[in-house]
Coordinates of C-alpha atoms and ligand atoms in Angstrom, one line a residue:
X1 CA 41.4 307.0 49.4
X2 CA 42.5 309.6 52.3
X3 CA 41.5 313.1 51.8
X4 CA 44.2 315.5 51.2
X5 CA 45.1 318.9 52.2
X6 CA 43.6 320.0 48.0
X7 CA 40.4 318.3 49.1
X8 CA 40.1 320.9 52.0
X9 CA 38.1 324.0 50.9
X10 CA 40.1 327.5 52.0
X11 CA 37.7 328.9 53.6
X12 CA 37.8 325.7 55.9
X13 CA 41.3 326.8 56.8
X14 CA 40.8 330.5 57.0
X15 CA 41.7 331.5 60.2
X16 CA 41.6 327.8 61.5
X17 CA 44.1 326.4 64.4
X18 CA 46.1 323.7 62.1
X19 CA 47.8 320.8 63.4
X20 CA 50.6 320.0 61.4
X21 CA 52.7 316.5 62.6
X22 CA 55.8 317.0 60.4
X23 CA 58.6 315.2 60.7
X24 CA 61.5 317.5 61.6
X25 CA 63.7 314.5 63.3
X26 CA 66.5 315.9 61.4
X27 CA 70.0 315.3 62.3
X28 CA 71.7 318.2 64.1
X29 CA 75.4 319.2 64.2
X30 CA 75.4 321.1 67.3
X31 CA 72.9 323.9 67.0
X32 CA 72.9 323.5 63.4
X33 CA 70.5 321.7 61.3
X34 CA 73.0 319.1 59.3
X35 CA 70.6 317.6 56.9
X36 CA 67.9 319.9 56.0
X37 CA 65.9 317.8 53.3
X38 CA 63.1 316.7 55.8
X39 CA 62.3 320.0 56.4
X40 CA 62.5 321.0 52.7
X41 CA 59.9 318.7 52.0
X42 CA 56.9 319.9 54.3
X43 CA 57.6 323.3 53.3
X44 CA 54.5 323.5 50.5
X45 CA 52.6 321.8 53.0
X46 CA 53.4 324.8 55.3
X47 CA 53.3 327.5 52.2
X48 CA 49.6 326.2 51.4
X49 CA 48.3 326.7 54.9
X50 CA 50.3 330.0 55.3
X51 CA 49.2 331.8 52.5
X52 CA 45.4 330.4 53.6
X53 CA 45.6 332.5 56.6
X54 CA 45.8 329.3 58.9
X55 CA 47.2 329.4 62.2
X56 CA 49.7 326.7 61.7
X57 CA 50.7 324.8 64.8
X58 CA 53.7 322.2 64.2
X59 CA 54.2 318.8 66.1
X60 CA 57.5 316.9 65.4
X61 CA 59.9 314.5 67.7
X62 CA 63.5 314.5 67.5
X63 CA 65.3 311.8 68.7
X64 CA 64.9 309.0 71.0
X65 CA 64.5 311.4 74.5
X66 CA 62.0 308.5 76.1
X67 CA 59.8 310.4 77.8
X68 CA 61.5 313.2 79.4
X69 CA 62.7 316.5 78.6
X70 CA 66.8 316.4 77.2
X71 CA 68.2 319.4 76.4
X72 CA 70.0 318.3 73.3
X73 CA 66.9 317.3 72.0
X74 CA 65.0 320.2 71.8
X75 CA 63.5 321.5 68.4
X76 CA 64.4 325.0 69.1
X77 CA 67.2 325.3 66.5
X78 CA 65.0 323.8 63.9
X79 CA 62.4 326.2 64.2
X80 CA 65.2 329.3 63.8
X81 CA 65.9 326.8 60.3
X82 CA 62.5 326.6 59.5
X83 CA 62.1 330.8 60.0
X84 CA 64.7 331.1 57.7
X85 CA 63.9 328.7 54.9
X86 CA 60.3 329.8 54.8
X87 CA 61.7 334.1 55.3
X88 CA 58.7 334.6 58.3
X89 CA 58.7 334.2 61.5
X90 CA 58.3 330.9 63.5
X91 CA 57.8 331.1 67.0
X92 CA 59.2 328.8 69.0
X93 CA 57.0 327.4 72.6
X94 CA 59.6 325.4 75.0
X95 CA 56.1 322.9 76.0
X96 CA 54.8 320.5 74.3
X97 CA 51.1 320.2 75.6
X98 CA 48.7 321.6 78.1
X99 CA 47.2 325.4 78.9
X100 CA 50.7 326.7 77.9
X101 CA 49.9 325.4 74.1
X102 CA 46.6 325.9 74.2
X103 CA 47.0 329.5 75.2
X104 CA 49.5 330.3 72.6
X105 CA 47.2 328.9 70.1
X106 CA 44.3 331.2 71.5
X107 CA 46.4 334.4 70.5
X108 CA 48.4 333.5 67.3
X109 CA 47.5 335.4 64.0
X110 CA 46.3 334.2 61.2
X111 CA 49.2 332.6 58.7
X112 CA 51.1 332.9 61.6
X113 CA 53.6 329.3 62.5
X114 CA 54.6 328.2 65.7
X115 CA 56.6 325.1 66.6
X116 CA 56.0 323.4 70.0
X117 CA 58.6 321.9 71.6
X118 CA 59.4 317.5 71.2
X119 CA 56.3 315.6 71.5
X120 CA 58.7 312.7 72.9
X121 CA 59.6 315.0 75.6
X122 CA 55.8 313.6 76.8
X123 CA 56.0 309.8 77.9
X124 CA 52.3 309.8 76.1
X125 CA 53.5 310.5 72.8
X126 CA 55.0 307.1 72.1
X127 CA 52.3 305.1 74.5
X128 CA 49.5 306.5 72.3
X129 CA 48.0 308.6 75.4
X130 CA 44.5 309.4 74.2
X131 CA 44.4 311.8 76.9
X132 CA 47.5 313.6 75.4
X133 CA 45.8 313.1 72.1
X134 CA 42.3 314.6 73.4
X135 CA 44.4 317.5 75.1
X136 CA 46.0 318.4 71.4
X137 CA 42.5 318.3 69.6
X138 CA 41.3 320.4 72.3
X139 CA 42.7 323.2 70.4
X140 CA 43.2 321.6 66.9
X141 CA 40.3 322.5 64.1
X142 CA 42.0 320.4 62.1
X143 CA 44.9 318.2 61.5
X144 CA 47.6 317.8 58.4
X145 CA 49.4 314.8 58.4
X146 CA 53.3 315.6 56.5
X147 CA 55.4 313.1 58.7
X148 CA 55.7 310.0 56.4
X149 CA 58.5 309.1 58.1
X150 CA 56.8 308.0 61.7
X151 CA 53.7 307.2 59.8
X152 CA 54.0 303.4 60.7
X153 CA 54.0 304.4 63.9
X154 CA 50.8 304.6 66.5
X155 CA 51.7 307.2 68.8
X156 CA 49.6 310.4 70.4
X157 CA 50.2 312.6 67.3
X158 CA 50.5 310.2 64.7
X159 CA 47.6 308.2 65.3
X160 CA 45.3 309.8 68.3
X161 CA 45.0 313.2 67.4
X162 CA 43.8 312.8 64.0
X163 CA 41.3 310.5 65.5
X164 CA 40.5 312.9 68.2
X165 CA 40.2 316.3 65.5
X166 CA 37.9 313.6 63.8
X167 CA 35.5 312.9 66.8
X168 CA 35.5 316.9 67.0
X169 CA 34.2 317.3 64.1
X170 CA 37.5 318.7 62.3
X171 CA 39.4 317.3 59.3
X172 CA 42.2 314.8 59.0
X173 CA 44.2 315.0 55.9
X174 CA 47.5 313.9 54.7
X175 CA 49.7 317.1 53.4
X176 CA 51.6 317.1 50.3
X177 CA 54.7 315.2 51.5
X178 CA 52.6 312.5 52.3
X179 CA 50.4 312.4 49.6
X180 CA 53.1 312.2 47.4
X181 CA 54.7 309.2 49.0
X182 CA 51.6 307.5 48.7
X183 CA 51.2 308.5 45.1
X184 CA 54.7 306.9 44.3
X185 CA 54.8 304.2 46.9
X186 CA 51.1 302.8 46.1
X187 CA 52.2 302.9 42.0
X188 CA 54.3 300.2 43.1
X189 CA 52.5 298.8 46.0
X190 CA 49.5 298.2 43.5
X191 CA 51.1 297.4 40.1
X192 CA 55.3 297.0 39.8
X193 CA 56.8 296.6 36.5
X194 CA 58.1 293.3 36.6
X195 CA 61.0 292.2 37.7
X196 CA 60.4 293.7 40.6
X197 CA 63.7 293.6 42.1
X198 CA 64.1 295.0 45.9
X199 CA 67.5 295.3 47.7
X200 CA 67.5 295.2 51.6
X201 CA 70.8 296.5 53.8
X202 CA 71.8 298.4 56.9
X203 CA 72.6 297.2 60.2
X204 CA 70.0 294.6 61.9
X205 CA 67.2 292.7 60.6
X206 CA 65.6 292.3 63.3
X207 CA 62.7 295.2 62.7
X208 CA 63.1 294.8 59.2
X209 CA 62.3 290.5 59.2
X210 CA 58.1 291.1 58.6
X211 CA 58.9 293.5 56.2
X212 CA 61.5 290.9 54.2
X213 CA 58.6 288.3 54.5
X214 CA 56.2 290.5 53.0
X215 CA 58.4 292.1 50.4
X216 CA 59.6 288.3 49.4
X217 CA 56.0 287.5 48.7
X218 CA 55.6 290.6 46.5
X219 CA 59.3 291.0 44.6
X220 CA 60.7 288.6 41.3
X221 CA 64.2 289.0 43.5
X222 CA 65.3 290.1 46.9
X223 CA 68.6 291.2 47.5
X224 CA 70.4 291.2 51.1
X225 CA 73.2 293.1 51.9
X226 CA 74.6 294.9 54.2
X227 CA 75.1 293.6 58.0
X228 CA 71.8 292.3 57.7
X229 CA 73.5 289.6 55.1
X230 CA 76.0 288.6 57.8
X231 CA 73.0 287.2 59.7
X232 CA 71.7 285.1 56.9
X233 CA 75.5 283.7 56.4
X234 CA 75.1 282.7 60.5
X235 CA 71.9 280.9 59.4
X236 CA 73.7 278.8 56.8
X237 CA 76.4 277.9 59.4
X238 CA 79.0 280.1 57.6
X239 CA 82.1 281.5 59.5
X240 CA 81.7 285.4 60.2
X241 CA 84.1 286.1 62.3
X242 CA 83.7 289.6 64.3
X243 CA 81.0 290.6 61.9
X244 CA 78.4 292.3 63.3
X245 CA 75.3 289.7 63.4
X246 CA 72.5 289.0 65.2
X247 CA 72.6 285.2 66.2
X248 CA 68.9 285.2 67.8
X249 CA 67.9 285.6 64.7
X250 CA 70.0 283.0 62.9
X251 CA 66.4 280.6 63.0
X252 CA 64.4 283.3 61.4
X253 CA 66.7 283.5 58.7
X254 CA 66.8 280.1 57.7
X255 CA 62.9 279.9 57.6
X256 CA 63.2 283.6 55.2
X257 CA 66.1 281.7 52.8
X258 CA 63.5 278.4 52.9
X259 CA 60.4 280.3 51.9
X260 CA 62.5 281.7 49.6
X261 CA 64.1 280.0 47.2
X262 CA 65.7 281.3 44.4
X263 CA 64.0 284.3 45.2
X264 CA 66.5 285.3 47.7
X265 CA 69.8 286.2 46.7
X266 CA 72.6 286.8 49.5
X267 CA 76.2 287.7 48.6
X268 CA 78.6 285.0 47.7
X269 CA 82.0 287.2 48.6
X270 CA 82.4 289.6 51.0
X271 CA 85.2 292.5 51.7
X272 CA 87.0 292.1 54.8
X273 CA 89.2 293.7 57.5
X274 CA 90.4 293.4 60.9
X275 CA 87.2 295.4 62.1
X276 CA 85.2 297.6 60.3
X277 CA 86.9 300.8 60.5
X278 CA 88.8 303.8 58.6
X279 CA 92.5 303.0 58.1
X280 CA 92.8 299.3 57.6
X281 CA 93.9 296.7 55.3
X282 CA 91.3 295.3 53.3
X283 CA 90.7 291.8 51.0
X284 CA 88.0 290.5 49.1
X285 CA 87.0 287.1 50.3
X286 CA 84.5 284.0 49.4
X287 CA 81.6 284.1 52.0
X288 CA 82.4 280.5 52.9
X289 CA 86.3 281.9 53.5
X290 CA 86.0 284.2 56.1
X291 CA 87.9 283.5 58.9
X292 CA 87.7 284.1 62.5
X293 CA 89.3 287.4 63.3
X294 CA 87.7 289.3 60.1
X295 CA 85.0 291.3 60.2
X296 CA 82.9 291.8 56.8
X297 CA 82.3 295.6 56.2
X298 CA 80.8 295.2 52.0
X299 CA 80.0 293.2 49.4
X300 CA 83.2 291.9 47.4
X301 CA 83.2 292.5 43.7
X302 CA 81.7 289.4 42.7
X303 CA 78.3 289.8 44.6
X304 CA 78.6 293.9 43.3
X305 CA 78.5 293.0 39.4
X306 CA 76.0 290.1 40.5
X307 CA 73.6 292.2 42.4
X308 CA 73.8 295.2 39.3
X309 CA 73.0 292.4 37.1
X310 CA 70.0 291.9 38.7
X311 CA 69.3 295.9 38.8
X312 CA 70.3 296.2 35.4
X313 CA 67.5 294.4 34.2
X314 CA 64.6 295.8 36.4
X315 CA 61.4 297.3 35.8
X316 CA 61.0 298.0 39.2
X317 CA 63.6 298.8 41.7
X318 CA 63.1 299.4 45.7
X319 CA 66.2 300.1 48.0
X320 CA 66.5 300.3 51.6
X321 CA 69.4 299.9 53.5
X322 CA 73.3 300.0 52.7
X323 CA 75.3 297.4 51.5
X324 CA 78.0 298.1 54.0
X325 CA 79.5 300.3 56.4
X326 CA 79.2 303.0 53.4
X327 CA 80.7 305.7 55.7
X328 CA 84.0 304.5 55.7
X329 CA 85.3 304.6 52.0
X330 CA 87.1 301.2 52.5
X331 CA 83.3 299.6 52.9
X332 CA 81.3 302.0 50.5
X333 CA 81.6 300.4 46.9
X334 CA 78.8 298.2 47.2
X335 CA 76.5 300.4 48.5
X336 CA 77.7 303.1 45.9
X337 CA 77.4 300.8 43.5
X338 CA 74.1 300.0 43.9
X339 CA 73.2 303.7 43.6
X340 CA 74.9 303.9 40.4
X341 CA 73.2 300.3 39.1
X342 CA 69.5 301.5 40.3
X343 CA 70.0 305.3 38.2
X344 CA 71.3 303.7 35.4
X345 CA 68.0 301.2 36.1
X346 CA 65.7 304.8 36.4
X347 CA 67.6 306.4 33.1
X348 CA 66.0 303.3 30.9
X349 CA 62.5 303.6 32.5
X350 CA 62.3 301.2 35.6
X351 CA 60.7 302.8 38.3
X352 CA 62.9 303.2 41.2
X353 CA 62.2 303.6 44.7
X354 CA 64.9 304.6 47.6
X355 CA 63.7 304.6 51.1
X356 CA 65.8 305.3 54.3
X357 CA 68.4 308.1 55.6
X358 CA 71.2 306.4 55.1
X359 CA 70.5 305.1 51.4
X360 CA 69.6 308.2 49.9
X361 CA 72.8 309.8 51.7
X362 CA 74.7 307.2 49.9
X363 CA 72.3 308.0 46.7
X364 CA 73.6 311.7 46.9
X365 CA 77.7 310.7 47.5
X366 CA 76.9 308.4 44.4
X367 CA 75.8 312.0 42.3
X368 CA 72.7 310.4 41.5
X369 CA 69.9 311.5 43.3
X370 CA 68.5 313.3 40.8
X371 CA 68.0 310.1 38.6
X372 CA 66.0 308.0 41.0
X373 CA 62.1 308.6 40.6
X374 CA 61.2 308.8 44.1
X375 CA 63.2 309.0 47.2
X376 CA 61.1 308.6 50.2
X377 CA 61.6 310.5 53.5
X378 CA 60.7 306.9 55.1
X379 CA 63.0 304.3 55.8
X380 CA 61.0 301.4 58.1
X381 CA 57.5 303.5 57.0
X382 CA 58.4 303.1 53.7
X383 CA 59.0 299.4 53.8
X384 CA 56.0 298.8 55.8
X385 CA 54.1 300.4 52.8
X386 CA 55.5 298.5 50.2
X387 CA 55.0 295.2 52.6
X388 CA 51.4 296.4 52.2
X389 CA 51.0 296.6 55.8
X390 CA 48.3 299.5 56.7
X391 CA 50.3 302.5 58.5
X392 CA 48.6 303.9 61.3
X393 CA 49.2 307.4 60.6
X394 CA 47.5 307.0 57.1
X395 CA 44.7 305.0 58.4
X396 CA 44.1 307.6 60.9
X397 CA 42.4 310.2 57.7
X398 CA 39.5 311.2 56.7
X399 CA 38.3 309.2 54.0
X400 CA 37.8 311.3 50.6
X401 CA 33.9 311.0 49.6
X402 CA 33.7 308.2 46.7
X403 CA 33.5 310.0 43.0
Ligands
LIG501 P1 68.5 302.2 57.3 O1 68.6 303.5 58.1 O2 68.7 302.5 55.9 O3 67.2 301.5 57.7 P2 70.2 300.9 59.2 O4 70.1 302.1 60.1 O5 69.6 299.6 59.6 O6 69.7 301.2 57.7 O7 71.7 300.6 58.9 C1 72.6 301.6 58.4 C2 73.9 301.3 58.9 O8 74.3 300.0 58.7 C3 75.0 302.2 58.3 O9 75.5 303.1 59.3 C4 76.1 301.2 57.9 O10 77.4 301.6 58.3 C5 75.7 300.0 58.7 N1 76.2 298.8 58.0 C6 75.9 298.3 56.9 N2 76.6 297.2 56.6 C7 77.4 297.0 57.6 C8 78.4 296.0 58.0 N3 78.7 295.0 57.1 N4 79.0 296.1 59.2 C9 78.7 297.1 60.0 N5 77.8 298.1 59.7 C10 77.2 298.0 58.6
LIG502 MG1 69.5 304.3 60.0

């Protein structure tokens, strides 16, 4: 068991220099903040060390900038956001590490919060520098891990710096945000109602093939859709056309439908058009009838009242991953769908489990959100936990004393 941030005593935080690594990799529409539920979530995390009278330091990325400072990418707006949302201020420092940090920290107040600029700004971030790592803890009393969604990841914040507040002498703990995902996510991890049905989509498997292994091992019935699905219809020598697919991974697939039997289930009709785009004629087709100039964009309505059949009689549901191009309403019945199939699942008492941006966006177009027992602020983390792999920002915690 990892400590969490109601293990800490407060007078341990009073007055303390508190890490925070949130993740605030939000999208942004301009200068706005488009999609505000990630920061939503950390905010009791951030109430709880406020009203303790920490000095609450926040680490997020944003993006992809690789290592150098873009522009476009800088957290700035989201701190304005996040001085809005939690109605004090947030100060804002344009660095993300060195004497400039360190010196800020020196002379904030206590319950005062500051946000430091893109840890991916720092080529070290995502190389797992420990001397970035050390140069964080240098400052750090302590450290609150919120940012499920990188969790899987081993990089400077994630991974080093708790290890480094550790050696320090500090504490490591997992905030509420992250103690709730491992709260829902290990319920299931440890003990699914059975059938345990899980239903895989999105774009690419590749990235997502250990995690389909390990989630074959563990699920009654695995469900592929989405792109990833056009992949698996490569690797039985089915037509797709100008699908998108990933033929390098046409071998890999065979071995996954092999290993899994009747275990796996892949659509048996797809919907259709010229390319997947807004505008254009569309027809429902058998998978073995696509033809060379069509590109697959859903499920057809076969594989739709399959796949809800399979839902329909679930006690446990996970979800990552659309079912099509759900963004153009021409592609977005399976996926919606789906949504509607995995509340109506939740309504009669299976536990149901969305991970992923993209699904619970399509979980919220599908006005059901509400329903679903736990939507996780992790997509690949998320997956990697139910896979039962160890993530390296979890591992990273103290360890609460045995009772
Ligand atoms: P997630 O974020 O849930 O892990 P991905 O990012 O891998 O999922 O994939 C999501 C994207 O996959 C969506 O933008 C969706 O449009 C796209 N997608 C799903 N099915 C198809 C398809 N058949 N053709 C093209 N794009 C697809
Ligand atoms: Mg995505």
């Amino acid at each position: 068991m990892k400590k969490t941030l109601q293990d800490l005593p407060p007078s341990l935080l009073s007055g303390a220099a508190v890490a925070l690594r949130a993740d605030f990799n939000v999208p942004l529409d301009r200068d706005a903040v488009a999609d505000p539920s990630r920061i939503e979530r950390t905010l009791p995390t951030v109430g709880h060390l406020v009203s303790h009278g920490a000095r609450v330091v926040i680490l997020s990325h944003l993006g992809r900038p690789g290592g150098r400072v873009r522009p476009h990418l800088t957290l700035k707006p989201i701190a304005a956001h996040l001085g809005r949302v939690i109605e004090g201020p947030v100060s804002f420092l344009p660095c993300s590490a060195g004497d400039p940090v360190r010196d800020a920290v020196a002379g904030m107040a206590r319950g005062s919060v500051m946000l430091i600029e893109n840890t991916r700004f720092l080529g070290g971030e995502t190389a797992g520098d420990p001397a970035l790592a050390d140069d964080w803890a240098g400052w750090a009393d302590h450290f609150v891990m919120d940012a499920f969604g990188t969790a899987h990841r081993s990089h400077a914040s994630t991974d080093g710096l708790p290890r480094a507040v550790k050696r320090n002498g500090g504490e490591a703990v997992a905030g509420f945000l992250v103690a709730g995902e491992i709260k829902a996510l290990g319920a299931v991890l440890r003990d699914p109602r059975r059938p345990y049905v899980a239903a895989v989509g999105g774009a690419k498997i590749s990235g997502k093939i250990d995690v389909i292994q390990a989630l074959l091992d563990r699920a009654d019935t695995l469900l592929v859709g989405g792109a990833m699905a056009n992949t698996f219809f490569g690797a039985l020598g089915l037509e797709t056309g100008a699908s998108l697919t990933e033929p390098e991974k046409w071998e890999t697939a065979r071995r996954l439908i092999d290993a899994g039997g009747s275990r796996l289930v892949l659509p048996v009709d797809c919907t259709v058009a010229a390319a997947v785009g807004p505008g254009l004629e569309t027809r429902a087709v058998d998978r073995s009838e696509v033809g060379p100039t069509d590109a697959i964009g859903d499920l057809g309505p076969v594989s739709v009242e399959l796949f809800g059949r399979y839902l329909a009689d679930a006690g446990t549901v996970v979800w990552n991953g659309p079912m099509g191009a759900f963004e153009v309403e021409a592609f977005a019945r399976g996926t919606l769908c789906v949504a509607t199939s995995a509340a109506t699942a939740a309504d009669r008492g299976a536990t149901v489990v969305i991970g992923g941006g993209d699904s619970a966006a399509a979980a919220r177009m599908a006005g059901v959100a509400t329903r679903i027992t736990h939507i996780s602020t992790g997509g690949g983390a998320a997956l990697a936990f139910l896979a039962g792999k160890q993530l390296p920002g979890i591992e990273a915690l103290s360890d609460s004393a045995p009772t």
